[in-house]
Coordinates of C-alpha atoms in Angstrom, one line a residue:
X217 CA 3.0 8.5 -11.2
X218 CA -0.2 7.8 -11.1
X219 CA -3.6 9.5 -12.8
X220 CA -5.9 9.0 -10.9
X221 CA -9.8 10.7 -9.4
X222 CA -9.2 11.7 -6.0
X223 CA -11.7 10.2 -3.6
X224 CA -11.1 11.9 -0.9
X225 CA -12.1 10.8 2.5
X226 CA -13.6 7.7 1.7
X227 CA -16.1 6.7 4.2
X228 CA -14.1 3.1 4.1
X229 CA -15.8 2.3 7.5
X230 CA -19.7 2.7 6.2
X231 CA -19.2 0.7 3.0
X232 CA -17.7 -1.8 5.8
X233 CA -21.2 -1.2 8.1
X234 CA -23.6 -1.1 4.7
X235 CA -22.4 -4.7 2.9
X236 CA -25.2 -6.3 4.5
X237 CA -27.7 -3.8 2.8
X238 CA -26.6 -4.1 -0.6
X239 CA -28.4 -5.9 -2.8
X240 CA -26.5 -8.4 -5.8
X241 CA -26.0 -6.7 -9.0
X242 CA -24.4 -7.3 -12.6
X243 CA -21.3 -5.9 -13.2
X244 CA -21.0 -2.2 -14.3
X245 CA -18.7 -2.0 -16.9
X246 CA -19.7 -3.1 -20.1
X247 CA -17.2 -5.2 -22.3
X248 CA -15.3 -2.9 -24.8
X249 CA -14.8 -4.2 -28.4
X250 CA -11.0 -5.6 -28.5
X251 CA -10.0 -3.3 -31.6
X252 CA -11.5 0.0 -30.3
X253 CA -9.1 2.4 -28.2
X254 CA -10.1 5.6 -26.0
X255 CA -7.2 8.0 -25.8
X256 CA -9.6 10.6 -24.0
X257 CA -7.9 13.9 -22.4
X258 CA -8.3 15.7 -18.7
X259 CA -7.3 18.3 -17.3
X260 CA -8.1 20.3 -14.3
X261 CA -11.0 22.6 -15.0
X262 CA -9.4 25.9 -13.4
X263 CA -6.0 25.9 -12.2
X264 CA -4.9 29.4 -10.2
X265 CA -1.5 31.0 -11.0
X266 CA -0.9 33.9 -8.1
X267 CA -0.2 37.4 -9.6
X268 CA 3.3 37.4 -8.3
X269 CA 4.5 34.3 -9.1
X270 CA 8.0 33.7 -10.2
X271 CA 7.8 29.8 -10.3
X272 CA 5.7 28.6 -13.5
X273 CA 2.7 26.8 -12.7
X274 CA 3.0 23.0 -13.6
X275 CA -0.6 22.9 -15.8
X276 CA -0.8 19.0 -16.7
X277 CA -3.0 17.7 -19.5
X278 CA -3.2 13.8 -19.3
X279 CA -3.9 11.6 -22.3
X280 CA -5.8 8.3 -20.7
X281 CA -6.3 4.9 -23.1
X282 CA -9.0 3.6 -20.2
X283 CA -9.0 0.5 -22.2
X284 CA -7.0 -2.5 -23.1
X285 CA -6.5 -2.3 -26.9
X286 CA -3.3 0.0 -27.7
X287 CA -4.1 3.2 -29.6
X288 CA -2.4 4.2 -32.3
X289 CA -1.2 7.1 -34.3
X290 CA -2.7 9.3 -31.5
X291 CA -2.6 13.3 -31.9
X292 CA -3.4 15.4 -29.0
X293 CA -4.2 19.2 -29.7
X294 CA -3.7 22.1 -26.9
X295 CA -5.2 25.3 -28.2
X296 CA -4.8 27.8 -26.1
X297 CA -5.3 30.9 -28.6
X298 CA -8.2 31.8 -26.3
X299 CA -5.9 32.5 -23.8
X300 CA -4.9 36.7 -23.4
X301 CA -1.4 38.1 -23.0
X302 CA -1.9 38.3 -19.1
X303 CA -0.5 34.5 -19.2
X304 CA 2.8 33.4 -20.4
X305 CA 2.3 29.3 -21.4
X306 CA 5.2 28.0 -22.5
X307 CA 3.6 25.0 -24.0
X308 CA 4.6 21.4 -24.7
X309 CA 7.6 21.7 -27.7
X310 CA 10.0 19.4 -28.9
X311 CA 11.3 17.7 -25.8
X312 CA 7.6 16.4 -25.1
X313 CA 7.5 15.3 -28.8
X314 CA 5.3 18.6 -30.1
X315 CA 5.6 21.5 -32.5
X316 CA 3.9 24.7 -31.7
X317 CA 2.4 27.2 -34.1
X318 CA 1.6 30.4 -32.0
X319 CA -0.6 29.3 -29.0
X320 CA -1.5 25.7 -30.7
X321 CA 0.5 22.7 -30.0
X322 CA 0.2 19.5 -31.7
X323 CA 1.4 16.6 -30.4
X324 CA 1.6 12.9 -31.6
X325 CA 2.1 9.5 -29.9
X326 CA 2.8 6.3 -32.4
X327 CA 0.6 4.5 -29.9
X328 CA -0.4 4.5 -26.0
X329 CA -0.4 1.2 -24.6
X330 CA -3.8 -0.2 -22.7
X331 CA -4.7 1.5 -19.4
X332 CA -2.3 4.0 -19.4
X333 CA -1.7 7.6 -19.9
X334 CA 0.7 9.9 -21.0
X335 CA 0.9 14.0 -19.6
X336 CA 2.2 16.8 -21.2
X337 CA 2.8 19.8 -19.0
X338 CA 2.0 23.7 -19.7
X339 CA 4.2 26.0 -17.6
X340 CA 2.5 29.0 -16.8
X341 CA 3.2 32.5 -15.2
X342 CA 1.7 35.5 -14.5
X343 CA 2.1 37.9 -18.3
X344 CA 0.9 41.0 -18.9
X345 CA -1.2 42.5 -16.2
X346 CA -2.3 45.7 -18.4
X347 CA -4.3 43.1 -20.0
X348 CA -7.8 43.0 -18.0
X349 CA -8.6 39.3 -19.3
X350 CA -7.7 37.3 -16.1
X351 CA -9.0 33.9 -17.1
X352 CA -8.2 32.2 -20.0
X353 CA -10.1 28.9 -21.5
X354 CA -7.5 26.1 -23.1
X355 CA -8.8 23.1 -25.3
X356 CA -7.9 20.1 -25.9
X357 CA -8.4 17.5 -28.8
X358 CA -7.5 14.0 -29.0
X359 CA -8.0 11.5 -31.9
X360 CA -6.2 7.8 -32.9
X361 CA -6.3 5.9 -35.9
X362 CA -8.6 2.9 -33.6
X363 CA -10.8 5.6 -31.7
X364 CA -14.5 5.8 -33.2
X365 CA -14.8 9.7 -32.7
X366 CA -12.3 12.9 -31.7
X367 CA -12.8 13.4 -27.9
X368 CA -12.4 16.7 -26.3
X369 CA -11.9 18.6 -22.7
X370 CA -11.1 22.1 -21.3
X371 CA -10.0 24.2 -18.5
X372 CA -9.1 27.7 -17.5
X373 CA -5.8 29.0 -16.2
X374 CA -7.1 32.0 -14.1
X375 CA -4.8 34.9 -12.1
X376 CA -5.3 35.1 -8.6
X377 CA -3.9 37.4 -5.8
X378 CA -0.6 35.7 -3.6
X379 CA -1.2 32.6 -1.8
X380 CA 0.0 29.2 -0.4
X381 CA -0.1 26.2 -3.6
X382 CA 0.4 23.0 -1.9
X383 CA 1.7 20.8 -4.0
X384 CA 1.9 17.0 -3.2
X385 CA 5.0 14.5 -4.3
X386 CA 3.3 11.1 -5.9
X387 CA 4.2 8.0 -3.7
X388 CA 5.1 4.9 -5.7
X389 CA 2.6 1.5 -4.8
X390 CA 4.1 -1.3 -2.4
X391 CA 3.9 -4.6 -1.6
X392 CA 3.1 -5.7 1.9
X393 CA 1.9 -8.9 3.9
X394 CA -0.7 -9.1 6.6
X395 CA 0.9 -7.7 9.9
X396 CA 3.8 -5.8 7.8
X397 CA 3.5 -1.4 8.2
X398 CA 5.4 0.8 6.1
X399 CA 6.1 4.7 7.2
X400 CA 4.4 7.0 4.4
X401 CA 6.6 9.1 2.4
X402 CA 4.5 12.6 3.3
X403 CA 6.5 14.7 1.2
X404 CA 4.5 18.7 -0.5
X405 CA 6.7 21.8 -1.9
X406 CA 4.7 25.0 -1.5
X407 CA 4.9 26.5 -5.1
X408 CA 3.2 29.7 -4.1
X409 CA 4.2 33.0 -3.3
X410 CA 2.9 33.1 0.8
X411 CA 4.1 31.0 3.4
X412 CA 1.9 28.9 5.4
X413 CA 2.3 28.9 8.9
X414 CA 1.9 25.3 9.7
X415 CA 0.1 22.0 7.6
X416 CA -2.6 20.0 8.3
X417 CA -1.6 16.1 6.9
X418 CA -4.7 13.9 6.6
X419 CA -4.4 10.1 5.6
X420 CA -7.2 7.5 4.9
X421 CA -7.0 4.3 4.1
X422 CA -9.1 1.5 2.6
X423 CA -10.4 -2.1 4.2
X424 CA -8.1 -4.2 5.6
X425 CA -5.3 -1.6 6.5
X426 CA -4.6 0.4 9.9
X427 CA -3.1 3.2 10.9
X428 CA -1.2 2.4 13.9
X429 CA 0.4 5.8 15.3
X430 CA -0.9 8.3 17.7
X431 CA 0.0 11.6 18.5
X432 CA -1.3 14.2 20.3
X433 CA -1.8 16.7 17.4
X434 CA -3.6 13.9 15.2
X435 CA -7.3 12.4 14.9
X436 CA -8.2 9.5 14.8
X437 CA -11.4 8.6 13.1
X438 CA -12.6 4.7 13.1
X439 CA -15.8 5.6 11.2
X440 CA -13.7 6.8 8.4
X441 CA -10.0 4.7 9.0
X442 CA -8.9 8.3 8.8
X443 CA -6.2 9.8 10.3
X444 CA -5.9 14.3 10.6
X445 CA -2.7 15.9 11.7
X446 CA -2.2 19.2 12.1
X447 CA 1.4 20.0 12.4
X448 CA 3.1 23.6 13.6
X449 CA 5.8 25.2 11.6
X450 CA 6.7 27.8 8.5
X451 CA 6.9 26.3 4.9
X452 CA 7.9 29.2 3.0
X453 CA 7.7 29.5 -1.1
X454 CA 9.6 27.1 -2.7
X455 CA 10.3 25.1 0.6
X456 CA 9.7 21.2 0.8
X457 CA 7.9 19.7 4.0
X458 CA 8.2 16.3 5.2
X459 CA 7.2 14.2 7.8
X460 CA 10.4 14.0 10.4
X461 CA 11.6 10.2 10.5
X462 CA 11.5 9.8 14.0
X463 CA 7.8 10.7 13.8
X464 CA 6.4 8.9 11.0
X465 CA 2.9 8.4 9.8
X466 CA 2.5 4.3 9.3
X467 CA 0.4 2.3 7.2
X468 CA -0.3 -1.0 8.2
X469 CA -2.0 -4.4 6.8
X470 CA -3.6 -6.0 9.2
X471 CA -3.3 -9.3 10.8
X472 CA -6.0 -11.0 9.0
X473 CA -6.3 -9.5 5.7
X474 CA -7.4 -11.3 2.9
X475 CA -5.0 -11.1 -0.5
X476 CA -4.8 -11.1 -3.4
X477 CA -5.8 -7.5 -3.2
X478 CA -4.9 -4.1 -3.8
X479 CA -6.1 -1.1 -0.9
X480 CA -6.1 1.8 -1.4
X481 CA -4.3 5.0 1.1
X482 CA -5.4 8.3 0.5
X483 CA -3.0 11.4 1.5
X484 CA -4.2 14.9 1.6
X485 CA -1.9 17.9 2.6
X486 CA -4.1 21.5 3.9
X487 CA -1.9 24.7 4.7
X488 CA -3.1 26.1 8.1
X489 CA -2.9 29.8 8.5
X490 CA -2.1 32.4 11.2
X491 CA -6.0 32.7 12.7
X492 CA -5.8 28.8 12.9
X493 CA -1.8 28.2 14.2
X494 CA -3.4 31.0 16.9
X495 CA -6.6 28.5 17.7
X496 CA -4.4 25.4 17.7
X497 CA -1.8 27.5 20.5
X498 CA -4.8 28.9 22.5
X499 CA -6.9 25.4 22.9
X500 CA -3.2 24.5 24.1
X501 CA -2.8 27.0 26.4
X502 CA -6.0 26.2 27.8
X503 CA -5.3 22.3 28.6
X504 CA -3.7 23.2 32.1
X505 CA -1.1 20.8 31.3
X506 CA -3.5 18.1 30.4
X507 CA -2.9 16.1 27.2
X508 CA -4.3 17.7 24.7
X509 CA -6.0 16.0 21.9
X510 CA -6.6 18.8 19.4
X511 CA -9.7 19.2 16.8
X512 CA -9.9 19.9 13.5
X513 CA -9.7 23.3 12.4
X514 CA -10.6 25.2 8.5
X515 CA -7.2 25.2 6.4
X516 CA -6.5 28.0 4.6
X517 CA -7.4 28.5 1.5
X518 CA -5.1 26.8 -1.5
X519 CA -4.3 28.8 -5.1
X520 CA -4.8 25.1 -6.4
X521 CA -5.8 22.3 -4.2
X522 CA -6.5 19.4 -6.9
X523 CA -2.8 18.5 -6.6
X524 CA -2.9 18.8 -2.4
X525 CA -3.6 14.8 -2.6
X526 CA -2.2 12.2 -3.8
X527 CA -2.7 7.9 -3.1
X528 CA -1.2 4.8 -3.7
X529 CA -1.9 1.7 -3.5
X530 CA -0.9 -1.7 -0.9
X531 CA -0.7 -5.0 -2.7
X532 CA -1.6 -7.9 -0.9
X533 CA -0.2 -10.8 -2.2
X534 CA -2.3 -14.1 -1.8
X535 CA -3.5 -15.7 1.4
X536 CA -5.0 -19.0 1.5
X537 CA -8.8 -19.3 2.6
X538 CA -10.0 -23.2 2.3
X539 CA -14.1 -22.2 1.5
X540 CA -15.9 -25.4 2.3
X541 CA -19.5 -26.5 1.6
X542 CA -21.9 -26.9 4.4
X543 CA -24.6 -29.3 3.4
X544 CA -27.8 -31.1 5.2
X545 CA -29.8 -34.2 6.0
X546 CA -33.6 -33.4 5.2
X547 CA -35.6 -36.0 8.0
X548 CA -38.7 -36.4 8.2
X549 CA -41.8 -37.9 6.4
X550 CA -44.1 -37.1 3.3
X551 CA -45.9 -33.7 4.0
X552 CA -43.5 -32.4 6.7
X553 CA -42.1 -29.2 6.8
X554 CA -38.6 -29.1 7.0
X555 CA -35.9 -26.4 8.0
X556 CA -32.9 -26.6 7.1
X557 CA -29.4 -24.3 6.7
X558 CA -26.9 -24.8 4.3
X559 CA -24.0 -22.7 2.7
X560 CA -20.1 -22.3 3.3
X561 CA -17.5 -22.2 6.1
X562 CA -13.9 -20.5 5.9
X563 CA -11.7 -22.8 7.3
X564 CA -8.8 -20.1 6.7
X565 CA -6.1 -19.3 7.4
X566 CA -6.9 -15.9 5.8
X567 CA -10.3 -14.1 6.3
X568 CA -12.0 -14.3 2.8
X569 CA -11.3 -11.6 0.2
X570 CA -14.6 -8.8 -0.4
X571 CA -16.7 -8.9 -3.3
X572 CA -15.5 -6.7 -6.2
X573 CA -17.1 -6.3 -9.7
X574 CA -15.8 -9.7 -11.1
X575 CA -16.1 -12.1 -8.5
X576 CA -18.0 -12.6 -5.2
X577 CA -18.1 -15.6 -2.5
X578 CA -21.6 -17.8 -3.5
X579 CA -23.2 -21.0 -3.0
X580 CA -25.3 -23.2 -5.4
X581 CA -28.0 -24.7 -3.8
X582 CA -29.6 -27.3 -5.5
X583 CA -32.6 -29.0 -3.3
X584 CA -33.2 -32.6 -3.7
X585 CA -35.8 -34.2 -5.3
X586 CA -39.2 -35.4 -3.6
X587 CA -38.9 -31.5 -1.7
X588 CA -40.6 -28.5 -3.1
X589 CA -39.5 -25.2 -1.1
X590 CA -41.6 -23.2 1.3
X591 CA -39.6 -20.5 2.3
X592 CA -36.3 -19.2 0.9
X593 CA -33.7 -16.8 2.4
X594 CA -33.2 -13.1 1.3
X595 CA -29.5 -13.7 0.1
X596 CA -30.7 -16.1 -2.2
X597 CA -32.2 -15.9 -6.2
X598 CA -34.2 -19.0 -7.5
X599 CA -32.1 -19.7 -11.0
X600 CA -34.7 -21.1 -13.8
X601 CA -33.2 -22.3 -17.2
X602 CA -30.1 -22.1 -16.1
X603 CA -30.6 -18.3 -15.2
X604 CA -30.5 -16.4 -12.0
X605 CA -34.3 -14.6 -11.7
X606 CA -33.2 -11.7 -9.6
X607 CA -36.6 -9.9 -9.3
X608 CA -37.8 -13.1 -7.3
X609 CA -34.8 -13.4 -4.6
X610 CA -36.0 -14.7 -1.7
X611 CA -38.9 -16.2 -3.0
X612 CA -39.7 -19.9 -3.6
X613 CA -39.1 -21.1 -7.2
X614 CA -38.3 -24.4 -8.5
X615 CA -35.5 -26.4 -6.8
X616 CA -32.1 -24.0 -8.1
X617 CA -31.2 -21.0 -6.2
X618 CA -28.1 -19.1 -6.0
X619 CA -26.8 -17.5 -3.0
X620 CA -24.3 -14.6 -1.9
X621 CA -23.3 -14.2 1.6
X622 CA -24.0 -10.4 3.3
X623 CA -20.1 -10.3 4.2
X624 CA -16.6 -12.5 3.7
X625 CA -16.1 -14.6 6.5
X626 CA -13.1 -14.6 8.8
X627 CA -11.4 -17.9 9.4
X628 CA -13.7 -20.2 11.4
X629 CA -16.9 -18.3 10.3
X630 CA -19.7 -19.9 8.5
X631 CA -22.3 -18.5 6.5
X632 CA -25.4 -20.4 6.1
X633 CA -28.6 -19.6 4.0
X634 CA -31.6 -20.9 5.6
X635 CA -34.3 -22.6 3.8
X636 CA -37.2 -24.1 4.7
X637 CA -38.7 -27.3 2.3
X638 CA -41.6 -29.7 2.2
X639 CA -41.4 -33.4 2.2
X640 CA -43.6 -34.3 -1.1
X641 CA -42.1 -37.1 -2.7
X642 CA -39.7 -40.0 -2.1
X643 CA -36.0 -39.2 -2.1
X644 CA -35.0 -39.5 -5.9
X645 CA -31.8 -37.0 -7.1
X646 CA -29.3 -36.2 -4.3
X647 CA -29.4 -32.1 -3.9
X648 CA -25.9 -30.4 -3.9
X649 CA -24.3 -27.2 -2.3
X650 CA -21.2 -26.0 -4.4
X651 CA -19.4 -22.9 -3.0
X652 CA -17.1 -20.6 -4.9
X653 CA -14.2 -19.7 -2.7
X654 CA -12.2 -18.0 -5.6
X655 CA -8.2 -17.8 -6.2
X656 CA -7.9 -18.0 -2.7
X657 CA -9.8 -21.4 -2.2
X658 CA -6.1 -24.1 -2.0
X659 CA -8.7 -26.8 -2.5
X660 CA -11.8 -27.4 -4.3
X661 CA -12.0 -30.8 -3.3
X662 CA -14.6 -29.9 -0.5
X663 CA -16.5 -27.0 -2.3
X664 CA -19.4 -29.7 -2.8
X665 CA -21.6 -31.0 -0.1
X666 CA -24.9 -33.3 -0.2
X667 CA -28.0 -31.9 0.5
X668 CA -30.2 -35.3 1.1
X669 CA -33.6 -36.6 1.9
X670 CA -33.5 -39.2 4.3
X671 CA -31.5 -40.6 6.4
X672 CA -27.2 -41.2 5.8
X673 CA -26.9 -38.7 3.2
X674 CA -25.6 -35.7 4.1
X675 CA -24.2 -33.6 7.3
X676 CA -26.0 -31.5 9.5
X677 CA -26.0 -28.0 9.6
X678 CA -22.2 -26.8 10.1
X679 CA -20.7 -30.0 9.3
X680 CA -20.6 -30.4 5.5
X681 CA -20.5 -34.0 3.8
X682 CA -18.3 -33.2 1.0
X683 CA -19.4 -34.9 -2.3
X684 CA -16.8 -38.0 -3.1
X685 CA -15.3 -38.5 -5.9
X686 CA -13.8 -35.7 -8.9
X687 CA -16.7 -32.9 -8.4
X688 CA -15.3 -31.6 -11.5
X689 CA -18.8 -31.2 -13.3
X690 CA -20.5 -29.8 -10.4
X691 CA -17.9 -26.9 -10.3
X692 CA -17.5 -26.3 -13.8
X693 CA -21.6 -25.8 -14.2
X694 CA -21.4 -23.7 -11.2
X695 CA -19.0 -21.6 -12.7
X696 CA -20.5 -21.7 -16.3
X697 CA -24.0 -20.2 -14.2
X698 CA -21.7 -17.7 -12.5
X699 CA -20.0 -16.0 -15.6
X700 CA -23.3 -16.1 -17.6
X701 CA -25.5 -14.3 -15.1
X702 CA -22.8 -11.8 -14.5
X703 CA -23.6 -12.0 -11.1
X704 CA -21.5 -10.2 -8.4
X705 CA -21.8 -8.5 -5.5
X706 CA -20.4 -5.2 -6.0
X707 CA -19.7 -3.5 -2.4
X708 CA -16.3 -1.7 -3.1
X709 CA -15.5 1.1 -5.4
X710 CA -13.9 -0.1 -8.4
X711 CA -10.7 1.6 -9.0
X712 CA -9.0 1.4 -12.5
X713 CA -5.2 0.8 -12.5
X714 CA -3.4 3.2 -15.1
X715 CA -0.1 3.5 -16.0
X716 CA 1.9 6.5 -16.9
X717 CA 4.2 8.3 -18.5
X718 CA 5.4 11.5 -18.1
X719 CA 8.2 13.5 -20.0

């Protein structure tokens, strides 16, 4: 299982459309110091518990270390002594490794590993109804022997009259190569205390993943690579609903994905009620025996819908991408002006992985000497003292610039950055483009190409002269430029990886 925000219906598609507009940035996350933990707690702010229920209400408080370093000699304490006599909490005891002292439970860890998390569940019912206090506020404390300060959350359990709780079964991660599907496990027990006359199933996925099947009670929206089903039929209190083998609901990687990667798939799970199962049969009735392709309609409302969704995510396991350096030949005389285009090609197999916050396809361009440059383009930051001048891309400034392509290119594709330089000296120092195809590049031997001034020293546009010989010092100062600046592209939600364990 899997703690995780729920970003639900990711517009997947318009980060896709709005690479191009993003501008380069430095990573977000700053470094932690290696022996500080965080054992910080969550929990939902208000979770609903119908007045009838019979079922306790699962009410999970999560204990996340969002960093590497291990914590140790953690205590977590759940006070719910604010909470009235209308609830009956039976809180975390002995079997989740806790003593409890009225309504106060302390509990205590030896140590919680790096980026992971550990729950402790609170079943709740309905208690005493006499009592007129129908919301009740529960707090939580965590410290650790390695944590600078105590951290702290809360939430409320709150009464509310009989209705449908959707609750949805985690799905475990998977591996899968470009062109293999897998059908998702849909799978949500209704934990309330009112049936819901049909379900409305809505899947969304990240970049590089489809959704293959169609069917005439589903949606399917390209903007979003989301998928909304609306399916007939009674789930009752306490029943389980699944998605019928013979119809299933696939996720796919596509052909030419890019790896190694993880994508994300997003499932949500709605409970439709009577007024809407009555839409959904009239808009049918209407179709005169047309296919019907049916629209979305409001869900009803959920006791509890922070646990109607749940993801997982699709590794991608490494696919080869040769990133080659385009150079040029600057011809011409003293006091010409010169364009040219340089960059990078993908001569595949795979399309080339996204940018992410650690690492983002770039060139080097270093002109050559006896140029100065006249124009510069708009992907492109002059670096001065070995230092990338962001507040001056796309403006002409000393010989060094560093580069980032608007989007990966597919297999074939190249990327060029187009300068334009002036002719003002004889040709001293041959210039250099060095591209940085990351773990997918299976060789670096042509990530270096000549820019030169003259004639027989480089390629043209498209047809990059690789450097000969070990470029082994070119790279490695590329890199060195590269981890200093900090300089990525970041164009995809970062999304933290945390492990868990549950009692």
């Amino acid at each position: 299982m899997h703690i995780r925000t729920p970003f639900r219906r990711i517009a997947a598609a318009g980060l896709a459309a709005g690479l191009a507009g993003l501008s380069i940035a430095t990573p977000a996350r700053a470094t932690e110091p290696a022996d500080v933990a965080w054992a910080q707690p969550y929990m939902e702010y208000v979770v609903n518990i119908a007045m009838d229920a019979t079922i306790p209400k699962p009410v999970k408080v999560a204990v996340e270390n969002s960093v590497p370093t291990t914590a140790v000699d953690v205590s977590v304490t759940i006070d719910a002594s604010m909470v009235s006599d209308a609830f009956q909490l039976d809180l975390p005891g002995t079997d989740q490794g806790c003593t409890v002292a009225g309504k106060v439970a302390t509990c205590v860890l030896d140590e919680l590993p790096g980026d992971s998390s550990h729950v402790y569940t609170i079943d709740a019912l309905p208690g005493d109804l006499e009592v007129l206090e129908y919301q009740g506020l529960i707090q939580v404390t965590t410290s650790a022997a390695n944590m600078p300060q105590d951290q702290q959350t809360e939430g409320y359990v709150q009464l509310a009259w009989p209705g449908v709780d959707l609750v949805v079964a985690p799905i475990d991660d998977v591996t899968l190569e470009p062109g293999q599907s897998m059908a998702v496990p849909v799978e949500a027990a209704n934990v309330g205390t009112v049936a819901a006359a049909g379900v409305e199933v809505v899947l969304s996925v990240g970049l590089d993943l489809e959704l293959p099947d169609r069917y005439d009670n589903c949606d399917y929206d390209a903007n979003f690579l989301e998928l909304t089903c609306q399916i007939l039929g009674e789930v009752g209190p306490g029943e389980v609903f699944a998605l019928h083998e013979e119809t299933p609901l696939r996720v796919k990687v596509a052909d030419d994905a890019p790896g190694p990667g993880e994508r994300i798939v997003n499932v949500v799970v709605h409970p439709l009620g009577d007024e809407q199962v009555s839409a959904l049969g009239f808009r049918s009735a209407e179709a005169a025996g047309e296919q019907l392709r049916l629209t979305s309609v409001e869900p009803l409302w959920d006791l509890n819908d922070s646990d109607n969704w749940t993801d997982f995510l699709v590794d991608i396991p490494r696919q080869p991408a040769d990133t080659v350096a385009v150079g040029a030949t600057v011809d011409g005389s003293v006091g010409d002006t010169v364009d040219i285009e340089v960059g990078m090609r993908n001569d595949g197999p795979a399309r080339l992985n996204s940018p992410n916050e650690v690492w983002a396809p770039s060139a080097l361009v270093t002109l050559p000497d006896g140029v100065e440059a006249v124009t510069v383009d708009e992907r492109c930051t002059p670096v001065v003292d070995d230092q990338p001048v962001w507040d001056d891309r796309g403006k002409p400034v000393g010989l060094v610039y560093l580069c980032f392509p608007t989007h990966s290119p597919v297999a074939g594709e190249s990327y060029l950055f187009a300068f334009q330089v002036k002719i003002v000296g004889a040709a001293g120092a041959v210039g250099t483009v060095v591209v940085d195809g990351g773990v997918q590049d299976p060789d670096t031997s042509n990530d270096v190409a000549e820019i030169a001034l003259g004639t027989g020293g480089g390629g043209g546009a498209g047809d990059g002269l690789p450097v000969t010989g070990a470029p082994a010092a070119l790279l490695a100062g590329a890199g060195a430029l590269l981890v200093a600046a900090g300089a990525v592209a970041v164009l995809m939600f970062r999304r933290r990886r945390i492990v868990t364990v549950v009692d």
